[in-house]
């Protein structure tokens, strides 16, 4: 029996076009908060061992990380589900041959990808450093 895929390429492309900038801002903020600070610490004259054992990575530029962790996921959710609050967008989106549940799942998965990929990229860069 042939099943249709729940991955809708056009909806995903539209989501990344409209809210992809949030992922880019998140990546830039994380790169500014963590690897840049760690590279500055490496180039300083203080011994590194006691710095890293006394403080974890969540303590490095904690205010910036906290702001990014709270504000950007909320912004992403608002922009991903903005079509629910605008009459014209809502009419268009719900006229597509998709069930509402399926559309919601696509938006949630796209949001997860947009939020997790900057974290993975930052983790990879920190591991290289």
C-alpha positions as a printed Julia matrix, in Angstrom:
129×3 Matrix{Float64}:
  0.0    0.0    0.0
  1.39   3.41  -0.98
  1.33   6.14   1.62
  1.67   9.8    0.86
  4.44  11.64   2.6
  3.57  14.12   5.32
  6.55  16.24   4.27
  5.26  19.12   2.18
  8.17  20.77   0.43
  6.41  23.98  -0.57
  5.03  24.69   2.91
  8.47  24.04   4.38
 10.13  26.36   1.85
  7.6   29.07   2.61
  8.16  28.67   6.35
 11.92  28.96   5.97
 11.53  32.01   3.74
  9.28  33.77   6.2
 10.88  32.82   9.53
 14.37  31.66   8.59
 15.77  34.99   9.73
 14.99  34.01  13.32
 17.31  31.01  13.0
 20.04  33.24  11.56
 19.66  35.74  14.41
 19.73  32.86  16.91
 22.91  31.47  15.36
 24.61  34.88  15.34
 23.63  35.47  18.97
 24.89  32.06  20.08
 28.14  32.5   18.17
 28.58  35.9   19.8
 27.78  34.6   23.27
 29.8   31.38  23.37
 32.62  30.71  20.87
 33.68  34.35  20.66
 33.88  34.63  24.45
 35.77  31.33  24.68
 38.26  32.47  22.04
 38.79  35.71  23.97
 39.46  33.67  27.12
 41.9   31.42  25.27
 43.87  34.45  24.08
 44.03  35.99  27.58
 46.87  35.4   30.01
 44.79  33.63  32.67
 45.02  29.85  33.0
 42.09  28.18  31.27
 41.63  25.14  33.48
 40.28  26.94  36.52
 38.03  29.13  34.37
 36.26  26.19  32.74
 36.02  24.11  35.92
 34.57  26.94  37.95
 32.01  27.96  35.34
 30.0   25.85  32.95
 29.1   26.89  29.41
 25.7   28.14  30.58
 27.48  30.66  32.8
 29.39  32.2   29.88
 27.45  35.32  28.83
 24.43  33.99  30.68
 22.32  37.12  30.11
 22.65  36.89  26.34
 21.95  33.16  26.34
 18.93  33.61  28.59
 17.53  36.35  26.38
 18.0   34.19  23.29
 16.45  31.12  24.96
 13.33  33.0   26.04
 12.63  35.56  23.32
 13.49  33.75  20.07
 11.33  30.62  20.52
  8.35  32.82  21.34
  9.02  35.02  18.3
  9.36  31.92  16.14
  6.04  30.52  17.34
  4.3   33.85  16.76
  5.6   34.12  13.21
  5.07  30.44  12.32
  1.43  30.5   13.43
  0.73  34.07  12.38
 -1.6   32.82   9.66
 -4.12  31.87  12.34
 -4.61  35.51  13.31
 -4.82  37.08   9.86
 -8.0   36.53   7.86
 -6.42  36.56   4.38
 -3.55  34.26   5.34
 -5.86  31.93   7.21
 -8.19  31.62   4.23
 -5.29  30.89   1.91
 -3.53  28.37   4.16
 -6.73  26.49   4.97
 -7.62  26.32   1.28
 -4.53  24.17   0.67
 -5.12  20.43   0.37
 -3.8   19.82   3.88
 -5.52  18.9    7.07
 -5.14  21.4    9.89
 -3.46  18.82  12.08
 -0.96  18.06   9.33
 -0.24  21.76   8.82
  0.3   22.19  12.53
  2.75  19.27  12.6
  4.69  20.71   9.65
  4.98  24.07  11.38
  6.09  22.49  14.66
  8.77  20.39  12.94
  9.99  23.38  10.95
 10.2   25.4   14.17
 12.21  22.65  15.86
 14.65  22.53  12.95
 15.04  26.31  13.0
 15.73  26.29  16.76
 17.94  23.2   17.0
 20.21  23.74  13.99
 21.91  26.9   15.42
 22.51  25.02  18.68
 24.1   22.1   16.82
 26.28  24.43  14.73
 27.42  26.29  17.85
 28.12  22.99  19.61
 30.24  21.81  16.68
 32.23  25.06  16.68
 32.79  24.87  20.45
 33.94  21.25  20.11
 36.45  22.31  17.45
 37.73  25.14  19.64
